[in-house]
Amino acid sequence: MATVDDLCPAFAPFFGLAGAASAMIMSALGAAYGTAKAGIGIAGVGTFKPEIMMKCLIPVVMAGIVAVYGLVVAVLIANDLNPANPYSLFAGFVHLGAGLSCGFAGLAAGYAIGAVGDAGVRAYLFQPRMFVGMVLILIFAEVLGLYGLIVSLILNTKAKSTCS
Amino acid sequence: MLYSKTAYIVYAGAFLATAVALNVIFTGNGVWFNVGEFLNETSPYMWALLGTSLVVGLSVVGAAWGIFITGSSIIGGAVRTPRIRTKNLISVIFCEVVAIYGLIMAIVFSSKLQAGQPEGRFHADSYYAGFALFWAGLTVGLSNLFCGVAVGITGSTCALADAADGQLFVKVLIIEIFGSIIGLFDFEGARLQVNITNYSS
């Protein structure tokens, strides 16, 4: 049987790895939704005014940044996981919390960026002064993902593995 | 039907789960729900192989979903404008690449499997390896699923935009490239999870 140790059981890495996985998976879902939804709007806009298409790519870039947030948190958590070092259940749950906070925040941010980007570029087609407004709203949506990243980073520094 | 079918299913499931949970608690058997014991008793081989199978299975589902979304748009658009046929096959290739990511990861995972540990006596490293392969497999598989669908949707809009105006193809392709790098991020993240471990199972 594996060592049944109360503080560092053998199944502790299950939760740490779950955190890394959920940070990546849910951020990817948000980013994919944002890219697809905004992309539909941008392609539609391009059939009428091809010259504004480069400026309209901003929502897609911001959706990609949300995926990068998830990648950063997943890599940070994965760096702390090493079967050669002791890994406590506390560290496992801390990493799970860090991963879930970044994941859900990234999912929400990506969804918002997609919806706002789609509506924003369609409005920019008819009214050129809408550009600044669209970018401002997109920034507020992006910052939601950043909040999740900040909480994940703070939580990640608290993961300590003492097994006695 | 007074409510939607999914509402019936969800509420029936929630009611059943609550009934089972309350029964277990009030008959003094609350200890039966033991996550730690479940994780200790299940074989790490189960987790490792679930991860390996999910990585290729879910990636292929994502690639297939993307291909049918983009393929049907290309074929529909090419009825009026046959010139878009060959150029837009690149969208289908982007979706296919997602399946290749999953295949490569499954091959890498399967190289880390070694039989030989008798059931019931697992080393702590084996548990770690099993969990790592499960979660890395789920990460890559689900992310490739979402990436494949996103690339499919943007590929479909690319084909229809190309049919409307030929010079839009390259511009909308940029969006599709942004969609496919989502899949690449997860490939890198999971590769890191799997490679820094030292396996004995």
mmCIF file of C-alpha atoms in Angstrom:
data_model
loop_
_atom_site.group_PDB
_atom_site.id
_atom_site.type_symbol
_atom_site.label_atom_id
_atom_site.label_comp_id
_atom_site.label_asym_id
_atom_site.label_seq_id
_atom_site.Cartn_x
_atom_site.Cartn_y
_atom_site.Cartn_z
ATOM 1 C CA MET A 1 0.000 0.000 0.000
ATOM 2 C CA ALA A 2 1.151 3.582 -0.463
ATOM 3 C CA THR A 3 2.291 5.409 2.649
ATOM 4 C CA VAL A 4 -0.770 6.444 4.595
ATOM 5 C CA ASP A 5 0.529 9.694 5.944
ATOM 6 C CA ASP A 6 -2.026 12.178 7.205
ATOM 7 C CA LEU A 7 -0.269 15.311 5.991
ATOM 8 C CA CYS A 8 1.288 14.023 2.778
ATOM 9 C CA PRO A 9 -0.907 11.200 1.454
ATOM 10 C CA ALA A 10 -0.018 9.628 -1.842
ATOM 11 C CA PHE A 11 -3.143 11.016 -3.511
ATOM 12 C CA ALA A 12 -2.255 14.660 -2.792
ATOM 13 C CA PRO A 13 -0.893 15.304 -6.307
ATOM 14 C CA PHE A 14 -4.362 14.439 -7.715
ATOM 15 C CA PHE A 15 -5.674 17.782 -6.498
ATOM 16 C CA GLY A 16 -2.590 19.777 -7.469
ATOM 17 C CA LEU A 17 -2.690 18.413 -10.991
ATOM 18 C CA ALA A 18 -6.438 19.038 -11.105
ATOM 19 C CA GLY A 19 -5.709 22.689 -10.378
ATOM 20 C CA ALA A 20 -3.178 22.981 -13.188
ATOM 21 C CA ALA A 21 -5.512 21.205 -15.569
ATOM 22 C CA SER A 22 -8.572 23.287 -14.739
ATOM 23 C CA ALA A 23 -6.644 26.574 -15.107
ATOM 24 C CA MET A 24 -5.655 25.577 -18.612
ATOM 25 C CA ILE A 25 -8.904 23.916 -19.696
ATOM 26 C CA MET A 26 -11.288 26.631 -18.611
ATOM 27 C CA SER A 27 -9.122 29.497 -19.886
ATOM 28 C CA ALA A 28 -8.893 27.685 -23.206
ATOM 29 C CA LEU A 29 -12.676 27.358 -23.323
ATOM 30 C CA GLY A 30 -13.110 31.068 -22.662
ATOM 31 C CA ALA A 31 -10.476 32.012 -25.214
ATOM 32 C CA ALA A 32 -11.913 29.679 -27.843
ATOM 33 C CA TYR A 33 -15.410 31.070 -27.352
ATOM 34 C CA GLY A 34 -14.088 34.633 -27.555
ATOM 35 C CA THR A 35 -12.097 33.939 -30.723
ATOM 36 C CA ALA A 36 -14.994 32.215 -32.473
ATOM 37 C CA LYS A 37 -17.714 34.696 -31.513
ATOM 38 C CA ALA A 38 -15.645 37.802 -32.281
ATOM 39 C CA GLY A 39 -14.334 36.158 -35.456
ATOM 40 C CA ILE A 40 -17.842 35.781 -36.850
ATOM 41 C CA GLY A 41 -18.480 39.484 -36.356
ATOM 42 C CA ILE A 42 -15.123 40.495 -37.810
ATOM 43 C CA ALA A 43 -15.577 38.420 -40.949
ATOM 44 C CA GLY A 44 -19.040 39.884 -41.415
ATOM 45 C CA VAL A 45 -17.657 43.410 -41.045
ATOM 46 C CA GLY A 46 -14.918 42.654 -43.550
ATOM 47 C CA THR A 47 -17.352 41.915 -46.330
ATOM 48 C CA PHE A 48 -18.530 45.536 -46.171
ATOM 49 C CA LYS A 49 -15.367 47.454 -45.226
ATOM 50 C CA PRO A 50 -12.156 45.448 -45.614
ATOM 51 C CA GLU A 51 -9.931 48.389 -44.683
ATOM 52 C CA ILE A 52 -10.982 48.404 -41.002
ATOM 53 C CA MET A 53 -10.318 44.710 -40.473
ATOM 54 C CA MET A 54 -6.872 45.058 -38.941
ATOM 55 C CA LYS A 55 -8.212 47.323 -36.179
ATOM 56 C CA CYS A 56 -11.068 44.907 -35.619
ATOM 57 C CA LEU A 57 -8.666 42.100 -34.679
ATOM 58 C CA ILE A 58 -8.261 43.522 -31.157
ATOM 59 C CA PRO A 59 -10.949 41.293 -29.523
ATOM 60 C CA VAL A 60 -9.266 38.189 -30.943
ATOM 61 C CA VAL A 61 -5.871 39.209 -29.538
ATOM 62 C CA MET A 62 -7.409 39.842 -26.118
ATOM 63 C CA ALA A 63 -9.057 36.428 -26.145
ATOM 64 C CA GLY A 64 -5.645 34.920 -26.835
ATOM 65 C CA ILE A 65 -4.220 36.779 -23.837
ATOM 66 C CA VAL A 66 -6.797 35.079 -21.612
ATOM 67 C CA ALA A 67 -5.451 31.710 -22.740
ATOM 68 C CA VAL A 68 -1.943 32.912 -21.850
ATOM 69 C CA TYR A 69 -3.115 33.685 -18.287
ATOM 70 C CA GLY A 70 -4.261 30.095 -17.948
ATOM 71 C CA LEU A 71 -0.988 28.802 -19.370
ATOM 72 C CA VAL A 72 1.048 30.890 -16.917
ATOM 73 C CA VAL A 73 -0.848 29.559 -13.904
ATOM 74 C CA ALA A 74 -0.709 25.966 -15.150
ATOM 75 C CA VAL A 75 3.063 26.182 -15.687
ATOM 76 C CA LEU A 76 3.587 27.766 -12.249
ATOM 77 C CA ILE A 77 1.621 25.000 -10.541
ATOM 78 C CA ALA A 78 3.329 22.276 -12.584
ATOM 79 C CA ASN A 79 6.740 23.606 -11.537
ATOM 80 C CA ASP A 80 5.895 22.978 -7.888
ATOM 81 C CA LEU A 81 4.889 19.391 -8.578
ATOM 82 C CA ASN A 82 7.717 16.929 -8.408
ATOM 83 C CA PRO A 83 7.483 13.328 -7.204
ATOM 84 C CA ALA A 84 10.989 13.570 -5.739
ATOM 85 C CA ASN A 85 9.889 16.259 -3.241
ATOM 86 C CA PRO A 86 7.313 15.744 -0.481
ATOM 87 C CA TYR A 87 3.908 17.144 -1.414
ATOM 88 C CA SER A 88 1.326 17.812 1.256
ATOM 89 C CA LEU A 89 -2.435 17.661 0.909
ATOM 90 C CA PHE A 90 -2.458 21.340 1.876
ATOM 91 C CA ALA A 91 -0.302 22.197 -1.119
ATOM 92 C CA GLY A 92 -2.602 20.089 -3.282
ATOM 93 C CA PHE A 93 -5.705 21.988 -2.254
ATOM 94 C CA VAL A 94 -3.940 25.357 -2.536
ATOM 95 C CA HIS A 95 -2.957 24.530 -6.088
ATOM 96 C CA LEU A 96 -6.505 23.350 -6.809
ATOM 97 C CA GLY A 97 -7.837 26.672 -5.566
ATOM 98 C CA ALA A 98 -5.317 28.639 -7.599
ATOM 99 C CA GLY A 99 -6.159 26.711 -10.739
ATOM 100 C CA LEU A 100 -9.910 26.982 -10.320
ATOM 101 C CA SER A 101 -9.787 30.724 -9.631
ATOM 102 C CA CYS A 102 -7.780 31.408 -12.779
ATOM 103 C CA GLY A 103 -9.890 28.954 -14.761
ATOM 104 C CA PHE A 104 -13.318 30.302 -13.932
ATOM 105 C CA ALA A 105 -12.129 33.899 -14.273
ATOM 106 C CA GLY A 106 -10.604 33.125 -17.656
ATOM 107 C CA LEU A 107 -13.800 31.400 -18.771
ATOM 108 C CA ALA A 108 -15.865 34.424 -17.810
ATOM 109 C CA ALA A 109 -13.432 36.916 -19.348
ATOM 110 C CA GLY A 110 -13.264 35.028 -22.633
ATOM 111 C CA TYR A 111 -17.056 34.819 -22.853
ATOM 112 C CA ALA A 112 -17.380 38.558 -22.213
ATOM 113 C CA ILE A 113 -14.666 39.426 -24.741
ATOM 114 C CA GLY A 114 -16.422 37.343 -27.372
ATOM 115 C CA ALA A 115 -19.817 38.929 -26.907
ATOM 116 C CA VAL A 116 -18.459 42.481 -26.645
ATOM 117 C CA GLY A 117 -16.084 42.015 -29.555
ATOM 118 C CA ASP A 118 -18.848 40.732 -31.804
ATOM 119 C CA ALA A 119 -21.213 43.590 -30.994
ATOM 120 C CA GLY A 120 -18.398 46.147 -30.927
ATOM 121 C CA VAL A 121 -17.019 45.490 -34.407
ATOM 122 C CA ARG A 122 -20.502 45.487 -35.905
ATOM 123 C CA ALA A 123 -21.100 48.897 -34.330
ATOM 124 C CA TYR A 124 -17.666 50.114 -35.459
ATOM 125 C CA LEU A 125 -18.670 49.302 -39.030
ATOM 126 C CA PHE A 126 -21.430 51.921 -38.946
ATOM 127 C CA GLN A 127 -19.961 54.454 -36.503
ATOM 128 C CA PRO A 128 -16.154 54.954 -36.557
ATOM 129 C CA ARG A 129 -16.222 56.793 -33.225
ATOM 130 C CA MET A 130 -17.280 53.559 -31.522
ATOM 131 C CA PHE A 131 -13.736 52.225 -31.649
ATOM 132 C CA VAL A 132 -12.570 53.834 -28.403
ATOM 133 C CA GLY A 133 -15.712 52.714 -26.588
ATOM 134 C CA MET A 134 -15.301 49.132 -27.786
ATOM 135 C CA VAL A 135 -11.661 49.015 -26.677
ATOM 136 C CA LEU A 136 -12.532 50.431 -23.247
ATOM 137 C CA ILE A 137 -15.202 47.808 -22.645
ATOM 138 C CA LEU A 138 -12.869 45.060 -23.888
ATOM 139 C CA ILE A 139 -10.213 46.202 -21.438
ATOM 140 C CA PHE A 140 -12.671 45.942 -18.559
ATOM 141 C CA ALA A 141 -13.590 42.423 -19.684
ATOM 142 C CA GLU A 142 -9.906 41.419 -19.965
ATOM 143 C CA VAL A 143 -9.152 42.713 -16.500
ATOM 144 C CA LEU A 144 -11.564 40.163 -15.036
ATOM 145 C CA GLY A 145 -9.209 37.434 -16.204
ATOM 146 C CA LEU A 146 -6.336 39.366 -14.685
ATOM 147 C CA TYR A 147 -8.055 39.368 -11.276
ATOM 148 C CA GLY A 148 -8.197 35.591 -11.410
ATOM 149 C CA LEU A 149 -4.522 35.459 -12.348
ATOM 150 C CA ILE A 150 -3.591 37.734 -9.418
ATOM 151 C CA VAL A 151 -5.462 35.565 -6.914
ATOM 152 C CA SER A 152 -3.849 32.436 -8.379
ATOM 153 C CA LEU A 153 -0.393 33.933 -8.032
ATOM 154 C CA ILE A 154 -1.022 34.946 -4.417
ATOM 155 C CA LEU A 155 -2.386 31.500 -3.566
ATOM 156 C CA ASN A 156 0.485 29.754 -5.304
ATOM 157 C CA THR A 157 3.054 31.400 -3.050
ATOM 158 C CA LYS A 158 1.278 29.893 -0.033
ATOM 159 C CA ALA A 159 1.718 26.282 -1.042
ATOM 160 C CA LYS A 160 4.123 24.725 1.435
ATOM 161 C CA SER A 161 4.809 21.053 1.911
ATOM 162 C CA THR A 162 5.738 20.092 5.441
ATOM 163 C CA CYS A 163 5.196 16.433 6.090
ATOM 164 C CA SER A 164 5.712 16.045 9.828
ATOM 165 C CA MET B 1 -44.607 18.898 -20.768
ATOM 166 C CA LEU B 2 -44.702 21.652 -18.203
ATOM 167 C CA TYR B 3 -40.920 22.122 -18.107
ATOM 168 C CA SER B 4 -38.105 21.322 -20.526
ATOM 169 C CA LYS B 5 -36.714 17.798 -20.697
ATOM 170 C CA THR B 6 -33.290 18.845 -19.389
ATOM 171 C CA ALA B 7 -34.932 20.510 -16.393
ATOM 172 C CA TYR B 8 -36.672 17.247 -15.504
ATOM 173 C CA ILE B 9 -33.452 15.263 -15.804
ATOM 174 C CA VAL B 10 -31.362 17.741 -13.807
ATOM 175 C CA TYR B 11 -33.875 18.088 -10.976
ATOM 176 C CA ALA B 12 -34.511 14.336 -10.809
ATOM 177 C CA GLY B 13 -30.762 13.715 -10.589
ATOM 178 C CA ALA B 14 -30.295 16.350 -7.899
ATOM 179 C CA PHE B 15 -33.200 14.924 -5.883
ATOM 180 C CA LEU B 16 -31.790 11.389 -6.118
ATOM 181 C CA ALA B 17 -28.312 12.533 -5.078
ATOM 182 C CA THR B 18 -29.731 14.422 -2.085
ATOM 183 C CA ALA B 19 -31.837 11.424 -1.038
ATOM 184 C CA VAL B 20 -28.846 9.060 -1.180
ATOM 185 C CA ALA B 21 -26.628 11.535 0.704
ATOM 186 C CA LEU B 22 -29.167 12.090 3.492
ATOM 187 C CA ASN B 23 -29.794 8.371 3.811
ATOM 188 C CA VAL B 24 -26.076 7.670 4.185
ATOM 189 C CA ILE B 25 -25.594 10.461 6.729
ATOM 190 C CA PHE B 26 -28.564 9.656 8.938
ATOM 191 C CA THR B 27 -27.886 5.927 9.106
ATOM 192 C CA GLY B 28 -24.427 6.661 10.487
ATOM 193 C CA ASN B 29 -22.504 5.514 7.418
ATOM 194 C CA GLY B 30 -21.193 8.945 6.474
ATOM 195 C CA VAL B 31 -17.665 7.588 6.356
ATOM 196 C CA TRP B 32 -18.628 5.679 3.186
ATOM 197 C CA PHE B 33 -18.026 8.866 1.177
ATOM 198 C CA ASN B 34 -14.246 8.917 1.408
ATOM 199 C CA VAL B 35 -12.395 10.630 -1.416
ATOM 200 C CA GLY B 36 -8.959 9.811 -0.012
ATOM 201 C CA GLU B 37 -9.708 6.117 0.285
ATOM 202 C CA PHE B 38 -11.133 6.085 -3.254
ATOM 203 C CA LEU B 39 -7.956 7.634 -4.609
ATOM 204 C CA ASN B 40 -5.762 5.240 -2.633
ATOM 205 C CA GLU B 41 -7.683 2.113 -3.581
ATOM 206 C CA THR B 42 -8.114 2.745 -7.312
ATOM 207 C CA SER B 43 -5.256 1.595 -9.428
ATOM 208 C CA PRO B 44 -3.006 4.309 -10.869
ATOM 209 C CA TYR B 45 -3.097 2.346 -14.101
ATOM 210 C CA MET B 46 -6.768 3.273 -14.423
ATOM 211 C CA TRP B 47 -5.975 6.956 -14.190
ATOM 212 C CA ALA B 48 -3.007 6.732 -16.547
ATOM 213 C CA LEU B 49 -4.907 4.874 -19.236
ATOM 214 C CA LEU B 50 -7.989 7.077 -18.889
ATOM 215 C CA GLY B 51 -5.730 10.039 -19.535
ATOM 216 C CA THR B 52 -4.060 8.409 -22.512
ATOM 217 C CA SER B 53 -7.363 7.441 -24.102
ATOM 218 C CA LEU B 54 -9.053 10.755 -23.400
ATOM 219 C CA VAL B 55 -6.251 12.755 -24.946
ATOM 220 C CA VAL B 56 -6.636 11.178 -28.360
ATOM 221 C CA GLY B 57 -10.395 10.662 -28.070
ATOM 222 C CA LEU B 58 -11.325 14.217 -27.141
ATOM 223 C CA SER B 59 -8.794 15.769 -29.558
ATOM 224 C CA VAL B 60 -10.262 13.775 -32.421
ATOM 225 C CA VAL B 61 -13.797 14.798 -31.389
ATOM 226 C CA GLY B 62 -12.685 18.432 -31.519
ATOM 227 C CA ALA B 63 -11.010 18.012 -34.881
ATOM 228 C CA ALA B 64 -14.024 16.216 -36.333
ATOM 229 C CA TRP B 65 -16.446 18.814 -35.011
ATOM 230 C CA GLY B 66 -14.322 21.584 -36.543
ATOM 231 C CA ILE B 67 -14.018 19.786 -39.849
ATOM 232 C CA PHE B 68 -17.738 19.290 -40.254
ATOM 233 C CA ILE B 69 -18.493 22.909 -39.384
ATOM 234 C CA THR B 70 -15.946 24.312 -41.790
ATOM 235 C CA GLY B 71 -16.405 21.655 -44.461
ATOM 236 C CA SER B 72 -20.112 22.169 -44.819
ATOM 237 C CA SER B 73 -19.576 25.929 -45.199
ATOM 238 C CA ILE B 74 -16.853 25.478 -47.804
ATOM 239 C CA ILE B 75 -18.997 23.108 -49.842
ATOM 240 C CA GLY B 76 -22.058 25.327 -49.552
ATOM 241 C CA GLY B 77 -20.146 28.453 -50.503
ATOM 242 C CA ALA B 78 -18.376 26.759 -53.400
ATOM 243 C CA VAL B 79 -21.675 26.145 -55.186
ATOM 244 C CA ARG B 80 -21.773 29.785 -56.281
ATOM 245 C CA THR B 81 -18.027 30.565 -56.125
ATOM 246 C CA PRO B 82 -15.998 27.446 -56.948
ATOM 247 C CA ARG B 83 -12.717 29.359 -56.658
ATOM 248 C CA ILE B 84 -12.795 29.138 -52.815
ATOM 249 C CA ARG B 85 -12.538 25.356 -52.806
ATOM 250 C CA THR B 86 -8.811 24.787 -52.811
ATOM 251 C CA LYS B 87 -7.693 27.787 -50.768
ATOM 252 C CA ASN B 88 -10.053 27.036 -47.893
ATOM 253 C CA LEU B 89 -8.794 23.522 -47.420
ATOM 254 C CA ILE B 90 -6.206 25.108 -45.161
ATOM 255 C CA SER B 91 -8.943 25.575 -42.547
ATOM 256 C CA VAL B 92 -9.602 21.843 -42.672
ATOM 257 C CA ILE B 93 -5.871 21.253 -42.212
ATOM 258 C CA PHE B 94 -5.812 23.517 -39.128
ATOM 259 C CA CYS B 95 -8.535 21.331 -37.592
ATOM 260 C CA GLU B 96 -6.643 18.167 -38.517
ATOM 261 C CA VAL B 97 -3.527 19.463 -36.787
ATOM 262 C CA VAL B 98 -5.509 19.518 -33.534
ATOM 263 C CA ALA B 99 -6.045 15.782 -33.863
ATOM 264 C CA ILE B 100 -2.318 15.326 -34.516
ATOM 265 C CA TYR B 101 -1.486 17.142 -31.252
ATOM 266 C CA GLY B 102 -3.679 14.649 -29.417
ATOM 267 C CA LEU B 103 -2.086 11.724 -31.206
ATOM 268 C CA ILE B 104 1.441 12.862 -30.345
ATOM 269 C CA MET B 105 0.550 13.333 -26.682
ATOM 270 C CA ALA B 106 -1.060 9.880 -26.550
ATOM 271 C CA ILE B 107 2.097 8.320 -27.963
ATOM 272 C CA VAL B 108 4.241 10.213 -25.431
ATOM 273 C CA PHE B 109 1.971 9.092 -22.578
ATOM 274 C CA SER B 110 1.936 5.473 -23.653
ATOM 275 C CA SER B 111 5.725 5.441 -23.682
ATOM 276 C CA LYS B 112 5.613 6.174 -19.946
ATOM 277 C CA LEU B 113 3.546 3.120 -19.103
ATOM 278 C CA GLN B 114 5.241 0.012 -17.757
ATOM 279 C CA ALA B 115 3.404 -3.053 -16.582
ATOM 280 C CA GLY B 116 4.660 -5.140 -13.744
ATOM 281 C CA GLN B 117 3.454 -3.725 -10.459
ATOM 282 C CA PRO B 118 1.263 -6.220 -8.611
ATOM 283 C CA GLU B 119 -2.132 -4.772 -7.780
ATOM 284 C CA GLY B 120 -2.449 -3.592 -4.250
ATOM 285 C CA ARG B 121 1.156 -2.554 -3.694
ATOM 286 C CA PHE B 122 1.784 0.736 -5.402
ATOM 287 C CA HIS B 123 4.712 3.017 -4.859
ATOM 288 C CA ALA B 124 3.956 6.707 -4.254
ATOM 289 C CA ASP B 125 5.631 7.581 -7.544
ATOM 290 C CA SER B 126 3.168 5.389 -9.410
ATOM 291 C CA TYR B 127 0.231 7.264 -7.928
ATOM 292 C CA TYR B 128 1.838 10.516 -9.018
ATOM 293 C CA ALA B 129 2.444 9.196 -12.526
ATOM 294 C CA GLY B 130 -1.126 7.960 -12.840
ATOM 295 C CA PHE B 131 -2.657 11.252 -11.701
ATOM 296 C CA ALA B 132 -0.266 13.297 -13.868
ATOM 297 C CA LEU B 133 -1.135 11.317 -16.992
ATOM 298 C CA PHE B 134 -4.870 11.607 -16.224
ATOM 299 C CA TRP B 135 -4.891 15.353 -15.722
ATOM 300 C CA ALA B 136 -2.437 16.145 -18.503
ATOM 301 C CA GLY B 137 -4.507 13.965 -20.829
ATOM 302 C CA LEU B 138 -7.720 15.679 -19.822
ATOM 303 C CA THR B 139 -6.073 19.102 -20.251
ATOM 304 C CA VAL B 140 -4.831 18.451 -23.752
ATOM 305 C CA GLY B 141 -7.967 16.564 -24.769
ATOM 306 C CA LEU B 142 -10.505 19.148 -23.626
ATOM 307 C CA SER B 143 -8.439 22.099 -24.844
ATOM 308 C CA ASN B 144 -8.078 20.477 -28.251
ATOM 309 C CA LEU B 145 -11.845 19.923 -28.249
ATOM 310 C CA PHE B 146 -12.506 23.642 -27.679
ATOM 311 C CA CYS B 147 -9.720 24.696 -30.047
ATOM 312 C CA GLY B 148 -11.067 22.435 -32.796
ATOM 313 C CA VAL B 149 -14.563 23.886 -32.505
ATOM 314 C CA ALA B 150 -13.203 27.457 -32.486
ATOM 315 C CA VAL B 151 -11.041 26.825 -35.548
ATOM 316 C CA GLY B 152 -14.037 25.212 -37.245
ATOM 317 C CA ILE B 153 -16.293 28.190 -36.639
ATOM 318 C CA THR B 154 -13.670 30.712 -37.767
ATOM 319 C CA GLY B 155 -12.846 28.544 -40.764
ATOM 320 C CA SER B 156 -16.487 28.533 -41.746
ATOM 321 C CA THR B 157 -16.671 32.328 -41.551
ATOM 322 C CA CYS B 158 -13.388 32.513 -43.486
ATOM 323 C CA ALA B 159 -14.866 30.464 -46.341
ATOM 324 C CA LEU B 160 -18.022 32.545 -46.516
ATOM 325 C CA ALA B 161 -16.078 35.835 -46.333
ATOM 326 C CA ASP B 162 -13.778 34.586 -49.097
ATOM 327 C CA ALA B 163 -16.821 33.772 -51.224
ATOM 328 C CA ALA B 164 -18.137 37.304 -50.709
ATOM 329 C CA ASP B 165 -14.840 39.105 -51.372
ATOM 330 C CA GLY B 166 -11.621 37.362 -52.372
ATOM 331 C CA GLN B 167 -9.208 39.715 -50.599
ATOM 332 C CA LEU B 168 -10.705 38.919 -47.158
ATOM 333 C CA PHE B 169 -9.283 35.414 -47.041
ATOM 334 C CA VAL B 170 -5.904 36.283 -45.564
ATOM 335 C CA LYS B 171 -7.356 38.694 -43.009
ATOM 336 C CA VAL B 172 -9.854 36.232 -41.610
ATOM 337 C CA LEU B 173 -7.164 33.539 -41.655
ATOM 338 C CA ILE B 174 -5.315 35.580 -39.009
ATOM 339 C CA ILE B 175 -8.262 35.036 -36.662
ATOM 340 C CA GLU B 176 -8.097 31.330 -37.339
ATOM 341 C CA ILE B 177 -4.397 31.272 -36.488
ATOM 342 C CA PHE B 178 -5.164 32.928 -33.145
ATOM 343 C CA GLY B 179 -7.709 30.177 -32.543
ATOM 344 C CA SER B 180 -5.270 27.389 -33.258
ATOM 345 C CA ILE B 181 -2.580 28.714 -30.932
ATOM 346 C CA ILE B 182 -4.977 28.044 -28.059
ATOM 347 C CA GLY B 183 -4.474 24.367 -28.748
ATOM 348 C CA LEU B 184 -0.720 24.846 -28.883
ATOM 349 C CA PHE B 185 -0.643 26.520 -25.433
ATOM 350 C CA ASP B 186 -2.231 23.505 -23.829
ATOM 351 C CA PHE B 187 0.083 21.178 -25.648
ATOM 352 C CA GLU B 188 2.985 23.044 -24.053
ATOM 353 C CA GLY B 189 1.398 23.220 -20.616
ATOM 354 C CA ALA B 190 0.631 19.525 -20.486
ATOM 355 C CA ARG B 191 4.006 18.598 -21.914
ATOM 356 C CA LEU B 192 5.563 20.434 -19.008
ATOM 357 C CA GLN B 193 3.369 18.630 -16.499
ATOM 358 C CA VAL B 194 4.339 15.275 -17.878
ATOM 359 C CA ASN B 195 8.024 15.782 -18.596
ATOM 360 C CA ILE B 196 9.276 17.070 -15.286
ATOM 361 C CA THR B 197 8.193 13.938 -13.505
ATOM 362 C CA ASN B 198 10.319 10.894 -12.962
ATOM 363 C CA TYR B 199 8.306 7.781 -13.570
ATOM 364 C CA SER B 200 8.464 4.331 -12.194
ATOM 365 C CA SER B 201 5.144 2.980 -13.472
#
